[in-house]
Coordinates of C-alpha atoms in Angstrom, one line a residue:
M343 CA 0.0 0.0 0.0
T344 CA 1.3 3.5 -0.9
K345 CA 2.3 5.5 2.1
R346 CA 0.0 8.5 2.6
R347 CA 0.5 11.7 4.7
V348 CA -2.8 12.0 6.7
V349 CA -4.0 14.8 9.0
V350 CA -6.6 13.6 11.4
A351 CA -8.7 16.2 13.1
L352 CA -10.2 14.9 16.4
G353 CA -13.7 16.0 17.5
G354 CA -14.4 17.1 21.0
N355 CA -16.0 13.7 21.8
A356 CA -12.6 12.1 21.4
I357 CA -11.4 14.0 24.5
L358 CA -14.2 15.1 26.7
S359 CA -17.8 13.8 27.4
K360 CA -19.5 14.9 30.5
D361 CA -16.7 14.4 33.0
A362 CA -14.2 17.3 32.8
S363 CA -11.7 15.8 35.2
A364 CA -8.1 15.2 34.0
Q365 CA -8.5 11.5 34.7
A366 CA -11.6 11.2 32.5
Q367 CA -10.0 13.1 29.6
Q368 CA -6.9 11.0 29.8
E369 CA -8.9 7.8 29.7
A370 CA -10.9 9.1 26.7
L371 CA -7.6 9.8 24.9
R372 CA -6.3 6.3 25.6
K373 CA -9.4 5.0 23.8
T374 CA -8.9 7.4 21.0
A375 CA -5.2 6.4 20.6
K376 CA -6.2 2.8 19.9
Y377 CA -8.1 4.0 16.8
L378 CA -5.4 6.4 15.6
V379 CA -2.6 3.8 15.8
Q380 CA -4.4 1.9 13.0
F381 CA -3.0 4.5 10.6
V382 CA 0.5 4.0 11.7
K383 CA 0.1 0.2 11.5
Q384 CA -0.6 0.4 7.8
G385 CA 2.3 2.7 7.2
D386 CA 0.7 6.1 6.9
E387 CA 2.5 9.3 8.1
L388 CA 0.1 10.6 10.8
V389 CA -0.4 14.2 12.0
I390 CA -3.0 14.7 14.7
S391 CA -5.0 17.9 15.4
H392 CA -7.8 18.4 18.0
G393 CA -10.4 20.7 19.3
N394 CA -10.4 22.4 22.7
G395 CA -13.8 24.2 22.9
P396 CA -14.9 22.6 26.2
Q397 CA -11.4 22.7 27.7
V398 CA -10.6 26.4 26.9
G399 CA -14.1 27.4 28.0
N400 CA -13.7 25.6 31.3
L401 CA -10.3 27.1 31.9
L402 CA -11.5 30.6 31.3
L403 CA -14.3 30.0 33.8
Q404 CA -11.8 28.7 36.4
Q405 CA -9.6 31.7 35.8
A406 CA -12.5 34.2 36.0
A407 CA -13.6 32.6 39.3
G408 CA -10.1 33.0 40.9
S409 CA -9.0 36.2 39.2
T410 CA -7.5 39.0 41.4
D411 CA -5.6 42.2 40.7
T412 CA -2.4 40.5 41.6
N413 CA -3.2 37.2 39.9
P414 CA -5.3 38.2 36.8
A415 CA -6.9 35.7 34.4
M416 CA -5.0 35.1 31.2
P417 CA -6.4 36.2 27.8
I418 CA -8.0 33.7 25.4
D419 CA -5.0 33.3 23.1
T420 CA -2.9 32.3 26.2
A421 CA -5.6 29.9 27.4
V422 CA -5.6 28.3 23.9
A423 CA -1.8 27.7 24.3
M424 CA -2.3 26.3 27.8
T425 CA -4.9 23.8 26.6
Q426 CA -2.8 22.9 23.6
G427 CA -0.1 21.9 26.1
S428 CA -2.3 20.0 28.4
I429 CA -4.2 18.0 25.8
G430 CA -1.0 17.4 23.8
Y431 CA 0.6 16.1 27.0
W432 CA -2.2 13.6 27.5
L433 CA -2.5 12.6 23.8
Q434 CA 1.2 12.1 23.2
N435 CA 1.5 9.8 26.2
A436 CA -1.7 7.9 25.2
M437 CA -0.3 7.4 21.7
R438 CA 3.1 6.3 23.0
E439 CA 1.4 3.6 25.1
E440 CA -0.5 2.3 22.2
L441 CA 2.4 2.4 19.8
T442 CA 4.5 0.4 22.3
K443 CA 1.8 -2.2 22.6
A444 CA 1.7 -2.5 18.8
G445 CA 5.5 -2.9 18.6
L446 CA 5.9 0.4 16.7
N447 CA 9.0 2.5 17.4
K448 CA 7.6 6.0 16.8
S449 CA 8.0 9.3 18.6
V450 CA 5.1 11.7 19.3
A451 CA 5.6 15.4 19.9
T452 CA 3.2 18.3 20.6
V453 CA 3.9 21.6 18.8
V454 CA 2.4 24.7 20.5
T455 CA 1.1 26.1 17.2
Q456 CA 0.3 29.7 16.3
V457 CA -2.2 30.3 13.5
E458 CA -2.2 33.7 11.7
V459 CA -5.5 35.4 11.1
S460 CA -6.4 38.7 9.5
E461 CA -6.9 41.7 11.8
T462 CA -9.8 42.8 9.6
D463 CA -11.6 39.5 9.7
H464 CA -15.4 40.2 10.2
A465 CA -15.5 37.5 12.9
F466 CA -14.0 39.9 15.4
S467 CA -17.2 42.0 15.3
D468 CA -19.5 38.9 15.1
P469 CA -18.6 36.3 17.7
S470 CA -19.9 32.8 16.7
K471 CA -17.6 30.1 18.0
P472 CA -19.0 28.1 21.0
I473 CA -16.7 27.4 23.8
G474 CA -17.1 25.9 27.3
P475 CA -20.0 23.9 28.8
F476 CA -23.7 23.9 27.8
Y477 CA -26.1 25.9 30.0
S478 CA -29.9 26.1 30.3
K479 CA -31.3 29.5 29.2
E480 CA -31.7 30.5 32.8
V481 CA -28.1 29.7 33.8
A482 CA -26.8 31.4 30.6
E483 CA -28.7 34.5 31.6
Q484 CA -27.2 34.4 35.0
Q485 CA -23.7 33.9 33.6
H486 CA -24.2 37.0 31.4
V487 CA -25.1 39.0 34.4
E488 CA -21.9 37.9 36.1
H489 CA -19.8 38.4 32.9
P490 CA -21.5 41.2 30.9
N491 CA -18.8 41.1 28.2
Y492 CA -19.6 37.5 27.3
K493 CA -22.1 36.6 24.6
Y494 CA -24.3 33.4 24.9
V495 CA -26.2 31.7 22.1
E496 CA -28.3 28.6 21.7
D497 CA -26.1 25.9 20.2
A498 CA -27.8 23.3 17.9
G499 CA -30.6 22.5 20.3
R500 CA -28.3 21.3 23.0
G501 CA -28.3 24.3 25.3
Y502 CA -26.6 27.7 25.5
R503 CA -22.9 28.3 25.2
R504 CA -20.6 31.3 25.3
V505 CA -19.4 32.4 21.8
V506 CA -16.2 34.2 20.9
P507 CA -14.8 35.4 17.6
S508 CA -13.7 32.7 15.1
P509 CA -11.5 34.2 12.4
K510 CA -10.4 32.1 9.4
P511 CA -6.8 30.9 9.4
V512 CA -4.5 32.5 6.9
N513 CA -1.2 30.7 7.8
V514 CA 0.0 28.1 10.2
V515 CA 3.2 29.7 11.5
E516 CA 4.9 26.4 12.6
A517 CA 3.8 24.4 9.6
D518 CA 7.5 24.0 8.5
V519 CA 8.3 22.6 12.0
V520 CA 5.4 20.1 11.7
E521 CA 6.6 19.0 8.2
K522 CA 10.2 18.5 9.4
L523 CA 8.9 16.3 12.2
V524 CA 6.8 14.2 9.8
D525 CA 9.8 13.9 7.4
G526 CA 11.8 12.7 10.4
G527 CA 9.3 9.9 11.3
V528 CA 7.7 11.7 14.2
I529 CA 3.9 11.9 14.8
P530 CA 3.1 15.6 15.6
V531 CA 0.2 16.9 17.5
S532 CA -0.4 20.3 16.1
V533 CA -2.9 23.2 15.7
G534 CA -4.6 22.1 18.9
G535 CA -7.8 24.0 19.5
G536 CA -7.4 25.6 16.0
G537 CA -4.1 27.1 17.0
V538 CA -3.2 30.2 19.0
P539 CA -4.8 33.1 17.1
V540 CA -2.2 35.7 16.2
V541 CA -2.0 38.7 13.8
R542 CA 1.1 40.0 12.1
V543 CA 2.1 43.5 13.2
N544 CA 5.2 44.5 11.3
D545 CA 7.7 41.7 12.3
R546 CA 5.8 40.7 15.4
L547 CA 3.0 38.2 16.1
E548 CA 0.4 39.4 18.5
G549 CA -2.3 37.2 20.1
R550 CA -6.0 38.0 19.8
E551 CA -9.1 37.2 21.8
A552 CA -10.5 34.4 19.6
V553 CA -10.8 30.7 19.0
I554 CA -10.1 29.4 15.5
D555 CA -12.2 26.5 14.2
K556 CA -10.1 23.4 14.4
D557 CA -11.3 22.0 11.2
F558 CA -10.3 25.1 9.2
A559 CA -7.0 25.2 11.0
S560 CA -6.4 21.5 10.3
E561 CA -7.3 22.1 6.6
K562 CA -4.7 24.9 6.4
L563 CA -2.1 22.8 8.0
A564 CA -2.9 19.8 5.7
E565 CA -2.4 22.1 2.7
Q566 CA 0.9 23.6 4.0
I567 CA 2.5 20.2 4.8
H568 CA 1.4 18.7 1.5
A569 CA -0.9 16.0 3.0
D570 CA -2.6 13.5 0.8
M571 CA -5.7 13.3 3.0
L572 CA -7.6 15.2 5.6
I573 CA -9.8 13.2 7.9
I574 CA -12.3 15.1 10.0
L575 CA -13.7 13.0 12.9
T576 CA -17.1 13.8 14.3
A577 CA -19.9 12.0 16.2
V578 CA -21.4 10.2 13.1
D579 CA -20.1 7.8 10.5
H580 CA -21.4 9.8 7.6
V581 CA -22.5 13.3 6.6
F582 CA -26.3 13.3 6.1
V583 CA -28.7 15.3 4.0
N584 CA -32.3 15.8 5.2
F585 CA -31.0 15.0 8.6
N586 CA -33.6 13.7 11.2
T587 CA -36.4 13.5 8.6
P588 CA -37.9 10.5 6.9
Q589 CA -35.9 11.4 3.8
Q590 CA -32.6 11.3 5.6
K591 CA -29.7 10.0 3.4
S592 CA -26.1 9.3 4.2
L593 CA -23.4 10.6 1.8
T594 CA -20.7 8.2 0.9
N595 CA -18.6 9.2 -2.2
V596 CA -19.6 12.8 -2.9
T597 CA -18.0 15.6 -5.1
V598 CA -17.3 19.2 -4.2
P599 CA -20.0 20.5 -6.6
E600 CA -22.6 18.2 -5.0
L601 CA -21.6 19.5 -1.5
K602 CA -21.8 23.1 -2.6
Q603 CA -25.4 22.4 -3.8
Y604 CA -26.3 20.9 -0.5
I605 CA -24.9 24.0 1.3
Q606 CA -27.1 26.2 -0.9
E607 CA -30.1 24.1 0.2
G608 CA -29.2 24.7 3.9
Q609 CA -28.6 21.0 4.5
F610 CA -25.8 21.4 7.1
A611 CA -26.2 23.1 10.6
K612 CA -24.0 26.2 11.0
G613 CA -22.8 25.2 14.5
S614 CA -21.9 21.6 13.8
M615 CA -21.6 20.0 10.3
L616 CA -21.3 23.1 8.1
P617 CA -17.7 24.1 9.0
K618 CA -16.6 20.5 8.6
V619 CA -18.0 20.4 5.1
Q620 CA -16.6 23.8 4.2
A621 CA -13.1 22.7 5.5
A622 CA -13.4 19.5 3.5
I623 CA -14.2 21.5 0.3
D624 CA -11.3 23.9 0.9
F625 CA -8.8 21.0 1.2
V626 CA -10.0 19.3 -2.0
E627 CA -10.0 22.5 -3.9
N628 CA -6.7 23.8 -2.7
T629 CA -4.7 20.6 -3.3
K630 CA -4.0 18.8 -6.5
H631 CA -5.0 15.2 -5.6
G632 CA -6.1 15.6 -2.0
K633 CA -9.3 14.0 -0.6
T634 CA -11.2 14.6 2.6
V635 CA -13.0 12.1 4.7
I636 CA -15.7 12.9 7.3
T637 CA -16.5 10.1 9.6
S638 CA -16.5 9.0 13.3
L639 CA -13.6 7.8 15.4
E640 CA -15.2 4.4 15.9
N641 CA -15.5 4.0 12.1
I642 CA -11.8 4.4 11.4
G643 CA -11.3 0.6 11.1
D644 CA -14.1 0.3 8.5
F645 CA -12.8 3.3 6.6
L646 CA -9.3 1.8 6.4
A647 CA -10.7 -1.6 5.4
R648 CA -13.5 -0.7 3.1
G649 CA -13.5 3.1 2.6
E650 CA -16.6 3.5 4.8
G651 CA -17.5 7.2 5.6
T652 CA -18.2 10.3 3.6
V653 CA -15.3 10.7 1.1
I654 CA -15.1 14.0 -0.7
N655 CA -13.3 14.4 -4.1
Q656 CA -13.3 17.1 -6.8
I657 CA -14.7 14.6 -9.3
P658 CA -16.4 11.3 -8.9
E659 CA -14.0 8.6 -7.6
N660 CA -14.9 6.1 -10.3
I661 CA -13.7 8.6 -12.9
M662 CA -10.7 9.7 -10.9
N663 CA -9.4 6.1 -10.6
K664 CA -9.7 5.3 -14.3

């Protein structure tokens, strides 16, 4: 089998469910690592990215609760870097354990990654990225009273969450470092939580109060390190159209023009599947032969064995393979 360079973007359910303790998140990542090692077993060059929405939101709440004049809370960009470090620490150890069990001599390293965004991105005036835990409407209103600068919105029927600006990534600053690690046989953990949002001011990079969508950041990284495939993991095995209706249909092999038509029809929810689909399209359009897969963590084995999942190409796969 031809060796592929694969960027795998982990969804939040691969790290955190309802228990936000360090022990529970470490255990979740041990289970996640068992799936990810399958790529290494078949000879793929693996790069791992991950979200941090619940973690960075929880950290900001913890900081706000204990903030004083002499020990103030850190800004969001620094909190993103902090959670990159903590999740990366857990994940690289979980991967090392599974690699050792599989008899694979591979190193894993976390790169604290900065992602450049535009100072003029409209997202800074229109916060939309959910972070932190879900609240009832009543609790969200009380949180807003306690933190009047925070904005809360209803998130996909699951409750209310705080939202912050989510600018689009322009450049992964440490992409060259990640590529050198992959070339050297190392498995990097990179663009955690979408990367630390920075803007370029003359020769200086300055952090901004924002959280970048991890799927868009993973797509940008996959482009810059010349990946063959971007795999976006979520809670379902396939992308669906007419979701939760009698006409619901799973998408298997689908083209970019087809997905764009579905977007125009409003088939994908803004807070959940839409950014994944948009990131999938970006990678396919911005690379010569790249493909994107959207599926679940639990479906990785079936994808590797039989191609199960939603596979996105520029043209139909049966034509591409002729």
